C-alpha cells in the first residue's frame, strides 16, 4: 500500500515540476507525450485509490498562465481542454462511443490542432471588445491590447448573420519564419532562446509593451464559436460563416461522414503538416451538430463530443558523452550536451541544448545515460528524457558547474532567473573575446578580423578590449606567427576605416544589452551626441519611441559603470564617431512619415542596411513581412515569389531602388 502512495506522490511531484518548467520557465524538459502519459498514470492511480486523494494534485489543476500585471476576467463559458490520444484505436473507440450514445446519423469535423496558446475573442455587435487567455480555464488575463496588434484578428467583423454577442475561441501562433528570426535576434543579443514557437507565442502575448508584440508577427487561427444565438446549428457552417466575417479559419477543416474519411485525414496531415508555416501537433475531431454536441455534453474537463489525436514527435535515442559549458559575451553560461551522433529527421545530431540547471536536475542526468532527443518544433534538438532502465552502471551525475569553466570565478544565479552568470566581465576571456567579436562584426565596426585572430591577439597580450585595437602597431602584428606584413597592413587599414563608421553603429558595437541595431539607431537619433545619452535618465530614454523600460534600464546601468565610461573615452580619443553626422542630422525628414516598407531582394545602388537606415531617417517604418499595413515593397533583384504574390493579392505597391530614391528627393 505504502508503495502505491509513494508512487502517486512521486508522480505528483514530477508533474508539478514539469508544469512549472512548462508554464513558468517556458522551458519544458520532457515531451508533451511523456507528460500526458504520466498524467494518465496518475489519474488512473487516483481513481483506483481514492483514499490518497489530494485537492492540490496536478490532476485537478489545469496549468495557469495568469500574470499579475494583467487584469483577470472570468470566462462566460469555461475554456475546456480536450481528451488527448496518440492511438488510432482510441479514435475508433471515440467514434463508436459517439455513435452508440447518439444512436442516429452524425457528421464529424476534422481540423488541425494548432500548437500555440489559446485565446478567447469576444465580439459584441461585431466589434472585438475583449481578448482573454485561457488562464485556469475559469478566468484568464485580459490581453486585448496585445491581441489587437495581431494582423489576422479582425477588429470589426463584416458581412451577414453576425450575432450580437459571440465568443470565438482560437489559437495564437508564431509562424516558423518569425520564430527563427526572433531567435536569431535573441542569439545576437545573447538573450535566452525560445525553445519552440509555442513558448515564443505565449511569451509574446504576455509582454507589457504591445508595440513589441506587434513587431513579432503573431497569427491567429480560430476553431470554435460560442454564444446564445449562433447563426446555424452546425459547427462546420458556423466556422464557414466566421471565415466570411474575416476570421482566420483554417482551410484544412473538413467535414467527414465516415471513420474511414477521418483516418484518411489523419494520415494525410501526418505527412503534410511539415509543409505548413505554423506548428501543429495533431488533429481535432468534433461532432458537427451543435444539438448533438449538447446531447453528448461535457465531463468536468473535456467535451464528450471531441477528441484530439496527437502526432508522434520525431525522437531518437542516443548516449550522453559529456556536458560542456559555454560562456557568452554577457557572461551567461549555457550547458551543452555532447551526444553520440544520431540521425533525427534527416540531420545528424551531435549536440543538444540543456538550457539551465533546473532542466538538468529535472532530468536527473548522468554521463553515459541513454537519452531521448527530439526535434519536434525546436531549432536546437533537446533532451526530453532519460531511459533509466538502460542505466546499468550510472556514470557521474551531471551537476551545474559552480565555477566559470574559463576563468574559475564562482558563478552567480539571480533570484528569479534560471540562468547562471560569470560575474567576472572584466577578466573572463570568453566574455572579453565575445565582446570584441561583436564589436568588429559587419553591422557594427566592420573590421575584418576573425575570432581566431582576436583570440591570438588577446592571448599575446596585444589587446585586452576592443579599444586596444586602435593602439595596435604594425611591428607587433607583422611579427605574429603566420601573419606577415600583408595581413598586418590589411588589419590596420580596416581598423583605420572603422573610424568613420557612423555613430549609430558605434553605439551598437558597444554591445549594451538589449541595444540591437534598430534600438541603437533610434537612440542615436534621439540623442545625437553620446554625452547626452550617457547622462540620460530612464524617463528620458523611455520617452523615445520604441524604447521600453528594460532597454532604458540596461542603458543607464551600462553608463553608470565607470569602466564603460572610460572605454567610451578611449574610443573617442582614438577618433571614433560619437556624434550623429551632419548629413544624418541635416538629412532627416518626415517624408516617409506613416509609411511602412518591406525590403526584399538584392540591390545595386545601396545595401539593404542602408535602405533600412534611410527609411528610418525619413520617418518611415521597416517591416519584415508583407501585410495589409504595408505601403510599399522596396524590391531588388531576386525578390521572393511568395512575397510578390502576396503583394499582388493585397494590392501593395512594389517599387524599385530608383523610385524609392526619388521619393526622398
Ligand atoms: S477545440 C471545447 N480545436 O488544443 C473544445 N482546440 O487540448 C475546445 N487547439 O485548449 C477546443 N487547435 O488551445 C480545438 N482545432 C482546434 C484546436 C484546438 C488547437 C488547442 C486549444 C485547446 C487545446 C485542447
XYZ file of C-alpha atoms and ligand atoms in Angstrom:
689
model
C 0.000 0.000 0.000
C 2.702 2.422 1.049
C 4.436 1.721 -2.204
C 1.377 2.900 -4.179
C 1.179 6.015 -2.081
C 4.816 6.758 -2.770
C 4.272 6.179 -6.459
C 1.324 8.607 -6.515
C 3.282 11.212 -4.622
C 6.314 10.866 -6.857
C 4.145 11.355 -9.932
C 2.552 14.457 -8.416
C 5.941 15.926 -7.554
C 7.251 15.302 -11.039
C 4.144 16.682 -12.720
C 4.235 19.807 -10.562
C 7.828 20.254 -11.589
C 7.042 19.789 -15.274
C 4.110 22.187 -15.014
C 6.456 24.749 -13.560
C 9.032 24.195 -16.287
C 6.359 24.491 -18.895
C 4.255 27.389 -17.640
C 6.624 29.445 -15.557
C 10.014 28.858 -17.130
C 8.583 28.232 -20.582
C 11.234 25.548 -20.852
C 9.679 22.116 -20.814
C 12.204 19.334 -20.320
C 10.005 16.419 -21.354
C 7.769 15.935 -24.360
C 4.029 16.583 -24.206
C 3.572 12.914 -24.881
C 5.618 11.925 -21.861
C 3.748 14.485 -19.751
C 0.378 13.173 -20.910
C 1.470 9.626 -20.197
C 2.494 10.498 -16.624
C -0.721 12.423 -16.082
C -2.790 9.488 -17.354
C -0.925 7.179 -14.980
C -1.594 9.498 -12.049
C -5.281 9.879 -12.886
C -5.719 6.146 -13.159
C -3.951 5.526 -9.819
C -6.002 8.227 -8.117
C -9.169 6.644 -9.404
C -8.101 3.241 -8.168
C -7.003 4.501 -4.749
C -9.365 7.327 -3.769
C -8.021 7.214 -0.195
C -4.943 9.107 -1.422
C -6.899 11.996 -2.897
C -5.346 15.442 -2.640
C -7.043 18.730 -3.557
C -3.691 20.031 -4.764
C -2.876 17.187 -7.080
C -1.715 18.364 -10.515
C -4.515 16.229 -11.942
C -7.165 18.660 -10.654
C -5.338 21.718 -11.789
C -5.007 22.927 -15.329
C -1.748 24.851 -15.656
C -2.368 28.527 -15.113
C -0.729 31.252 -17.059
C -2.067 34.132 -15.019
C 0.189 37.121 -14.955
C -0.213 39.554 -12.075
C 0.078 42.588 -14.214
C -2.888 41.839 -16.465
C -6.474 42.244 -15.321
C -8.139 38.923 -14.751
C -11.569 38.366 -16.182
C -13.895 35.397 -15.767
C -14.844 33.367 -18.829
C -18.563 33.386 -19.513
C -18.133 29.837 -20.838
C -15.281 27.892 -19.247
C -12.366 27.075 -21.523
C -12.211 23.309 -21.538
C -9.407 21.255 -22.903
C -9.612 18.124 -24.985
C -9.161 14.473 -24.325
C -5.831 13.567 -25.931
C -4.780 10.340 -27.531
C -1.833 9.048 -29.518
C -3.618 5.903 -30.587
C -5.757 5.347 -33.641
C -7.574 2.637 -31.712
C -8.815 5.242 -29.260
C -10.063 7.375 -32.130
C -12.152 4.418 -33.262
C -13.374 3.938 -29.689
C -14.348 7.593 -29.513
C -16.218 7.349 -32.792
C -18.105 4.234 -31.727
C -18.949 5.703 -28.339
C -20.459 8.766 -30.014
C -22.364 6.582 -32.459
C -23.761 4.485 -29.650
C -24.844 7.344 -27.439
C -26.377 9.398 -30.245
C -27.971 6.427 -31.905
C -28.569 8.481 -35.038
C -26.709 9.666 -38.118
C -23.905 12.191 -37.484
C -21.021 14.016 -39.143
C -17.683 14.894 -37.622
C -15.427 17.804 -38.490
C -11.678 17.208 -38.667
C -9.356 20.128 -38.006
C -5.686 20.597 -37.397
C -4.655 21.011 -33.794
C -2.650 24.204 -33.800
C 0.143 24.239 -31.257
C 0.142 27.744 -29.900
C -1.545 29.457 -26.985
C -5.328 29.530 -26.717
C -7.368 32.678 -26.779
C -10.980 33.710 -26.378
C -12.118 36.604 -28.564
C -15.330 38.401 -27.671
C -17.208 40.258 -30.370
C -20.123 42.491 -29.394
C -22.167 43.929 -32.229
C -19.410 42.674 -34.481
C -16.649 44.559 -32.684
C -13.754 42.969 -30.844
C -14.272 44.043 -27.254
C -12.065 41.655 -25.363
C -9.406 39.007 -25.765
C -8.686 36.740 -22.829
C -6.105 33.988 -22.341
C -7.133 30.598 -21.119
C -5.714 31.129 -17.612
C -7.012 28.351 -15.380
C -9.991 27.721 -17.666
C -12.379 29.722 -15.438
C -10.653 33.102 -15.640
C -7.814 34.418 -17.734
C -5.770 37.515 -18.461
C -7.194 40.387 -20.426
C -4.683 40.742 -23.257
C -6.917 42.758 -25.565
C -4.337 45.434 -26.272
C -1.819 42.847 -27.376
C -4.271 40.820 -29.424
C -5.418 43.894 -31.262
C -1.945 44.050 -32.764
C -2.301 40.647 -34.401
C -2.834 41.199 -38.040
C -5.283 38.475 -38.835
C -7.562 39.118 -35.872
C -10.347 41.289 -37.341
C -11.259 44.233 -35.126
C -14.644 44.556 -36.781
C -16.471 41.664 -38.390
C -18.040 42.195 -41.767
C -20.906 40.530 -43.581
C -24.194 38.948 -42.605
C -25.734 36.925 -39.813
C -23.355 38.280 -37.182
C -24.880 37.615 -33.740
C -24.957 40.490 -31.202
C -22.636 38.545 -28.870
C -20.189 35.797 -29.761
C -17.099 34.322 -28.296
C -14.654 32.888 -30.745
C -12.026 30.519 -29.472
C -8.790 30.055 -31.254
C -5.073 29.727 -31.091
C -2.358 32.369 -31.277
C 0.764 31.205 -33.077
C 4.132 32.454 -34.145
C 4.939 31.198 -37.650
C 8.212 29.352 -38.126
C 9.769 32.143 -40.155
C 9.108 34.771 -37.476
C 10.220 32.365 -34.778
C 13.562 31.764 -36.491
C 14.049 35.478 -36.995
C 13.195 36.235 -33.372
C 15.633 33.626 -32.081
C 18.354 34.873 -34.418
C 17.920 38.343 -32.955
C 17.896 36.967 -29.441
C 21.043 34.942 -30.111
C 22.758 38.095 -31.366
C 21.711 39.866 -28.159
C 22.634 36.848 -26.053
C 19.138 36.646 -24.713
C 17.864 33.174 -23.874
C 16.304 31.495 -26.915
C 12.701 30.391 -27.036
C 12.541 26.593 -27.108
C 9.704 26.476 -29.617
C 7.151 28.688 -31.361
C 4.502 27.930 -28.758
C 6.570 29.332 -25.905
C 7.506 32.278 -28.047
C 3.833 32.936 -28.796
C 2.669 32.737 -25.189
C 5.648 34.781 -24.018
C 4.893 37.414 -26.614
C 1.222 37.617 -25.713
C 2.223 38.438 -22.128
C 4.561 41.285 -22.993
C 3.735 44.574 -21.342
C 4.599 46.550 -24.420
C 2.064 45.860 -27.126
C 4.299 47.555 -29.670
C 6.828 44.838 -29.155
C 4.006 42.342 -29.584
C 3.093 43.921 -32.867
C 6.645 43.616 -34.142
C 6.636 39.870 -33.607
C 4.025 38.922 -36.214
C 1.760 36.606 -34.300
C -1.086 34.933 -36.158
C -4.437 33.585 -35.106
C -6.432 30.545 -36.165
C -9.982 30.218 -34.855
C -11.751 26.899 -34.355
C -14.810 27.292 -32.190
C -17.750 29.621 -31.609
C -19.941 30.166 -28.548
C -22.976 32.340 -27.893
C -26.701 32.378 -27.188
C -27.809 32.913 -30.745
C -25.417 31.320 -33.176
C -26.266 31.532 -36.884
C -26.627 27.786 -37.505
C -26.732 24.500 -35.631
C -23.659 23.168 -37.445
C -20.108 23.772 -36.262
C -18.855 23.489 -39.828
C -21.391 26.008 -41.185
C -20.680 28.443 -38.357
C -16.953 28.296 -38.974
C -17.505 28.759 -42.687
C -19.514 31.886 -41.887
C -16.842 33.045 -39.461
C -14.347 32.830 -42.282
C -16.569 35.110 -44.346
C -16.748 37.580 -41.470
C -12.970 37.879 -41.687
C -11.838 35.484 -39.005
C -8.943 33.205 -39.884
C -10.459 29.746 -40.096
C -8.076 27.084 -41.361
C -8.755 25.854 -44.853
C -7.724 22.399 -43.659
C -11.097 21.969 -41.894
C -13.039 19.049 -43.357
C -16.473 17.556 -42.684
C -16.411 13.740 -42.693
C -19.207 11.227 -42.722
C -17.277 8.010 -42.084
C -14.467 6.837 -39.857
C -12.533 5.969 -42.984
C -12.576 9.581 -44.109
C -11.338 10.575 -40.648
C -8.348 8.250 -40.944
C -7.587 9.492 -44.448
C -7.465 12.980 -42.993
C -5.162 11.884 -40.132
C -2.744 10.145 -42.458
C -2.708 12.964 -44.970
C -1.868 15.633 -42.393
C 0.632 13.489 -40.513
C 2.812 13.927 -43.616
C 1.678 17.272 -44.951
C 1.886 19.246 -41.725
C 5.637 19.581 -42.280
C 4.904 21.974 -45.119
C 2.746 24.309 -43.040
C 4.049 27.701 -41.912
C 2.994 27.070 -38.295
C 3.300 24.220 -35.781
C 0.546 21.673 -35.447
C 0.663 18.748 -33.067
C -2.365 16.737 -34.053
C -5.888 16.629 -35.382
C -9.068 17.540 -33.512
C -12.197 15.558 -34.347
C -15.504 17.201 -33.394
C -19.135 16.174 -33.754
C -20.565 18.676 -36.220
C -24.114 19.207 -34.977
C -24.417 21.571 -32.010
C -27.612 19.805 -30.955
C -25.727 16.550 -30.841
C -22.846 18.250 -29.036
C -25.260 19.395 -26.331
C -26.729 15.913 -26.072
C -23.314 14.386 -25.584
C -22.342 17.059 -23.057
C -19.105 17.534 -21.142
C -17.211 15.842 -18.362
C -15.741 18.250 -15.787
C -12.754 18.821 -18.074
C -13.483 17.636 -21.564
C -16.321 17.794 -24.026
C -17.581 14.296 -24.863
C -18.129 15.357 -28.461
C -14.490 15.910 -29.373
C -11.107 14.223 -29.185
C -7.573 15.275 -30.064
C -5.372 12.817 -31.900
C -1.756 13.837 -31.385
C 1.021 13.144 -33.841
C 4.084 11.311 -32.581
C 7.070 13.619 -32.294
C 10.216 12.504 -34.034
C 12.522 11.110 -31.447
C 15.798 9.214 -31.264
C 17.794 7.539 -28.509
C 21.500 8.138 -28.078
C 24.232 8.296 -25.450
C 25.237 11.344 -23.465
C 29.019 11.545 -23.785
C 29.734 14.695 -21.828
C 28.439 18.137 -20.962
C 30.325 21.278 -21.856
C 29.762 24.837 -20.724
C 29.726 27.835 -22.984
C 30.318 31.365 -21.799
C 28.798 34.123 -23.902
C 29.740 37.769 -24.124
C 27.237 38.710 -21.406
C 28.670 36.053 -19.100
C 25.665 33.737 -19.374
C 26.805 30.138 -19.024
C 24.908 27.573 -21.076
C 25.209 23.820 -20.737
C 25.501 21.822 -23.938
C 25.132 18.051 -24.153
C 27.650 16.244 -26.344
C 25.995 13.204 -27.821
C 26.906 10.077 -29.703
C 25.907 11.230 -33.225
C 22.405 10.070 -34.166
C 20.139 10.602 -37.165
C 16.967 12.579 -36.425
C 14.518 13.882 -39.046
C 17.161 13.884 -41.721
C 20.062 15.510 -39.882
C 22.837 14.163 -37.689
C 22.544 15.418 -34.146
C 25.714 15.675 -32.054
C 24.801 18.329 -29.571
C 21.671 19.292 -27.695
C 20.707 22.211 -25.564
C 20.311 21.599 -21.846
C 19.038 25.126 -21.091
C 19.851 25.533 -17.407
C 20.320 23.959 -14.002
C 16.629 23.286 -13.426
C 16.363 21.427 -16.699
C 19.377 19.248 -15.865
C 18.049 18.467 -12.412
C 14.595 17.612 -13.656
C 16.162 15.056 -15.993
C 18.423 13.612 -13.265
C 21.108 13.312 -15.907
C 24.194 11.089 -15.646
C 27.115 10.782 -18.055
C 26.656 7.687 -20.209
C 22.855 7.830 -19.970
C 20.712 6.747 -22.876
C 18.797 9.919 -23.614
C 15.840 10.765 -25.837
C 16.372 13.613 -28.246
C 13.530 15.331 -30.038
C 13.313 17.959 -32.676
C 9.567 18.447 -32.507
C 9.262 22.115 -33.252
C 12.640 23.093 -31.852
C 15.521 24.554 -33.766
C 18.094 23.100 -31.429
C 17.307 19.494 -30.595
C 16.623 18.910 -26.944
C 16.862 16.072 -24.486
C 13.387 15.174 -23.362
C 14.051 12.206 -21.125
C 16.383 9.528 -19.875
C 15.902 5.804 -20.294
C 16.633 4.988 -16.650
C 16.156 1.259 -17.169
C 19.054 1.193 -19.579
C 21.276 2.621 -16.843
C 23.321 -0.333 -15.607
C 26.346 1.396 -14.122
C 25.370 5.021 -13.792
C 28.127 7.459 -14.696
C 28.711 10.559 -12.650
C 25.710 12.775 -12.074
C 25.678 15.943 -14.159
C 25.902 18.929 -11.847
C 25.866 22.528 -12.921
C 29.412 23.816 -12.836
C 29.828 26.024 -9.746
C 32.688 27.955 -11.337
C 33.220 29.613 -14.654
C 34.717 26.947 -16.946
C 37.119 29.566 -18.314
C 38.192 31.879 -15.515
C 37.202 29.868 -12.450
C 35.132 32.634 -10.860
C 32.182 31.318 -8.826
C 29.027 31.686 -10.902
C 26.021 33.670 -9.709
C 22.376 32.951 -10.262
C 19.860 35.718 -9.708
C 16.855 35.014 -7.504
C 14.200 34.551 -10.110
C 16.301 33.738 -13.132
C 17.227 30.280 -14.292
C 20.468 31.459 -15.863
C 23.941 31.324 -14.282
C 26.328 34.183 -14.960
C 30.042 34.567 -14.613
C 30.324 37.948 -12.871
C 33.933 38.482 -13.940
C 33.027 40.514 -17.020
C 36.289 42.500 -16.893
C 38.597 39.487 -16.635
C 36.887 36.442 -18.141
C 38.489 35.687 -21.532
C 35.481 34.326 -23.485
C 33.401 37.300 -22.373
C 36.071 39.756 -23.414
C 36.729 37.966 -26.700
C 32.981 37.728 -27.287
C 32.581 41.489 -26.821
C 35.434 42.166 -29.210
C 33.921 39.762 -31.759
C 30.658 41.654 -31.515
C 32.458 44.987 -31.824
C 34.060 44.061 -35.150
C 31.010 42.474 -36.839
C 29.902 43.815 -40.180
C 26.852 45.595 -38.799
C 28.968 47.166 -36.059
C 32.505 48.448 -36.819
C 33.029 46.154 -39.816
C 36.668 45.376 -39.029
C 37.972 42.349 -40.925
C 39.292 40.075 -38.231
C 38.065 36.613 -37.317
C 37.559 35.001 -33.907
C 40.856 33.066 -34.102
C 42.881 36.203 -34.709
C 41.059 38.030 -31.923
C 41.863 35.139 -29.658
C 45.502 35.205 -30.736
C 45.871 38.967 -30.183
C 44.244 38.610 -26.794
C 46.395 35.669 -25.757
C 49.552 37.512 -26.864
C 48.524 40.385 -24.641
C 48.172 42.822 -27.559
C 44.528 43.627 -26.833
C 42.565 43.498 -23.607
C 39.428 45.092 -25.009
C 38.102 46.494 -28.279
C 39.603 49.943 -27.648
C 43.072 48.378 -27.757
C 42.530 47.580 -31.440
C 43.192 51.263 -32.097
C 46.640 51.112 -30.460
C 47.907 48.076 -32.384
C 51.255 48.616 -34.060
C 52.419 47.261 -37.390
C 55.642 45.775 -35.924
C 53.738 43.761 -33.320
C 51.317 42.351 -35.841
C 53.827 41.542 -38.559
C 55.833 39.534 -36.067
C 52.958 37.219 -35.232
C 53.159 33.623 -36.324
C 51.734 33.098 -39.825
C 50.784 36.767 -40.171
C 53.261 38.612 -42.316
C 53.203 42.183 -43.489
C 50.176 41.948 -45.737
C 47.838 40.658 -43.050
C 49.149 43.244 -40.612
C 48.647 46.078 -43.105
C 45.173 44.894 -44.051
C 44.020 44.732 -40.475
C 45.384 48.174 -39.663
C 43.703 49.607 -42.733
C 40.422 48.058 -41.788
C 40.743 49.435 -38.258
C 41.545 52.870 -39.659
C 38.476 52.779 -41.912
C 36.261 51.908 -38.944
C 36.917 55.386 -37.541
C 34.414 56.758 -39.993
C 31.694 54.263 -39.090
C 28.652 56.360 -38.133
C 27.723 56.967 -34.522
C 24.679 54.713 -34.534
C 26.748 51.696 -35.491
C 29.406 52.579 -32.905
C 26.615 52.607 -30.354
C 25.544 49.161 -31.486
C 29.176 47.985 -31.362
C 29.438 48.827 -27.652
C 27.367 45.729 -27.018
C 24.994 47.187 -24.461
C 22.464 44.544 -23.525
C 19.195 44.805 -25.487
C 20.636 47.503 -27.738
C 20.409 45.872 -31.136
C 20.834 47.636 -34.453
C 17.390 49.198 -34.563
C 17.439 50.352 -30.963
C 20.915 51.834 -31.469
C 19.647 53.782 -34.465
C 16.657 55.091 -32.521
C 18.884 56.125 -29.625
C 21.398 57.833 -31.886
C 18.676 59.915 -33.477
C 17.081 60.796 -30.139
C 20.446 61.576 -28.501
C 22.609 62.819 -31.377
C 25.606 63.188 -29.054
C 26.938 60.388 -26.831
C 27.388 62.654 -23.801
C 23.684 63.314 -23.794
C 22.972 59.608 -23.977
C 25.474 58.836 -21.212
C 23.664 61.202 -18.870
C 20.115 60.356 -19.944
C 17.707 59.224 -17.245
C 15.380 56.277 -17.585
C 12.455 58.641 -18.068
C 14.194 60.476 -20.882
C 15.009 57.169 -22.517
C 11.547 55.653 -22.306
C 10.137 58.826 -23.825
C 11.775 57.764 -27.080
C 9.578 55.798 -29.411
C 10.099 52.039 -29.172
C 12.368 52.297 -26.113
C 10.864 50.403 -23.199
C 11.818 50.127 -19.536
C 14.043 47.118 -19.976
C 16.204 48.819 -22.584
C 16.284 52.088 -20.625
C 17.475 50.283 -17.518
C 20.162 48.466 -19.407
C 21.458 51.689 -20.984
C 21.605 53.627 -17.707
C 23.249 50.676 -15.954
C 25.857 50.485 -18.700
C 26.826 54.133 -18.457
C 26.692 54.115 -14.664
C 29.715 51.810 -14.743
C 32.963 53.848 -14.747
C 34.759 51.074 -16.645
C 32.341 51.502 -19.549
C 32.616 55.285 -19.476
C 36.397 55.004 -19.600
C 36.050 52.575 -22.525
C 33.950 55.112 -24.437
C 36.519 57.832 -23.693
C 39.353 55.717 -25.079
C 37.351 55.046 -28.239
C 36.599 58.724 -28.547
C 40.289 59.553 -28.153
C 41.006 57.024 -30.925
C 38.817 59.105 -33.231
C 35.552 57.132 -33.407
C 32.258 58.838 -34.247
C 30.185 59.728 -31.213
C 28.010 62.370 -32.794
C 25.301 61.919 -35.362
C 26.804 63.111 -38.622
C 25.789 66.481 -40.054
C 24.441 64.622 -43.037
C 22.311 62.320 -40.938
C 21.109 65.293 -38.935
C 20.532 67.508 -41.931
C 19.245 64.612 -43.975
C 16.494 63.821 -41.532
C 12.999 64.429 -42.798
C 9.422 63.363 -42.351
C 8.983 62.486 -45.998
C 8.111 58.872 -45.267
C 6.132 59.603 -42.108
C 3.426 56.983 -41.565
C 4.628 54.711 -44.363
C 5.618 51.110 -43.809
C 8.145 49.437 -46.078
C 9.178 45.874 -46.658
C 12.605 45.431 -48.224
C 13.108 42.366 -50.377
C 15.792 41.135 -52.777
C 19.274 42.454 -53.502
C 20.164 45.965 -54.626
C 22.653 47.693 -56.887
C 22.891 51.250 -55.544
C 22.842 50.829 -51.758
C 22.886 47.906 -49.354
C 19.754 46.668 -47.638
C 21.010 48.092 -44.362
C 21.495 51.478 -45.942
C 17.952 51.407 -47.269
C 16.672 50.440 -43.841
C 18.546 53.359 -42.315
C 17.187 55.750 -44.953
C 13.628 54.683 -44.255
C 14.065 55.342 -40.557
C 15.887 58.591 -41.161
C 12.952 59.891 -43.142
C 10.357 58.903 -40.591
C 9.208 55.623 -42.166
C 8.971 52.154 -40.704
C 10.591 48.861 -41.699
C 8.735 45.620 -41.505
C 9.789 42.050 -42.195
C 6.706 40.699 -43.889
C 4.029 41.872 -46.262
C 0.592 42.591 -44.822
C -2.372 44.885 -45.345
C -0.454 47.533 -43.410
C 2.438 47.535 -45.850
C 2.508 50.630 -48.041
C 5.454 49.807 -50.272
C 7.680 46.916 -51.073
C 11.133 48.091 -51.983
C 12.113 45.328 -54.355
C 15.563 44.467 -55.650
C 16.726 41.550 -57.740
C 15.513 38.064 -56.837
C 12.624 39.118 -54.690
C 10.872 36.043 -53.282
C 7.890 34.908 -55.408
C 5.744 34.348 -52.301
C 6.174 37.986 -51.304
C 5.399 39.180 -54.788
C 2.230 37.161 -54.929
C 1.118 38.360 -51.531
C 1.795 41.941 -52.555
C -0.344 41.492 -55.646
C -3.141 39.959 -53.636
C -3.130 42.777 -51.094
C -2.601 45.454 -53.699
C 0.637 46.678 -52.110
C 2.782 48.854 -54.366
C 6.099 47.368 -55.429
C 8.812 49.937 -56.202
C 12.426 49.703 -57.316
C 15.504 51.489 -55.977
C 15.254 54.472 -58.317
C 11.633 55.116 -57.476
C 12.423 54.882 -53.776
C 15.316 57.317 -54.025
C 13.185 59.747 -55.994
C 10.659 59.702 -53.133
C 13.339 61.158 -50.897
C 14.250 63.972 -53.248
S -11.387 22.816 -29.773
C -14.105 22.606 -26.102
N -9.937 22.858 -31.947
O -5.986 22.490 -28.022
C -13.189 22.440 -27.260
N -8.832 23.152 -29.859
O -6.111 20.453 -25.883
C -12.197 23.498 -27.354
N -6.424 23.597 -30.058
O -7.333 24.492 -25.496
C -11.009 23.182 -28.131
N -6.333 23.502 -32.264
O -5.869 25.604 -27.268
C -9.930 22.941 -30.603
N -8.798 22.935 -33.964
C -8.789 23.022 -32.638
C -7.613 23.280 -31.897
C -7.678 23.318 -30.500
C -5.644 23.700 -31.147
C -5.947 23.721 -28.668
C -6.751 24.650 -27.815
C -7.307 23.808 -26.713
C -6.345 22.676 -26.680
C -7.026 21.460 -26.120
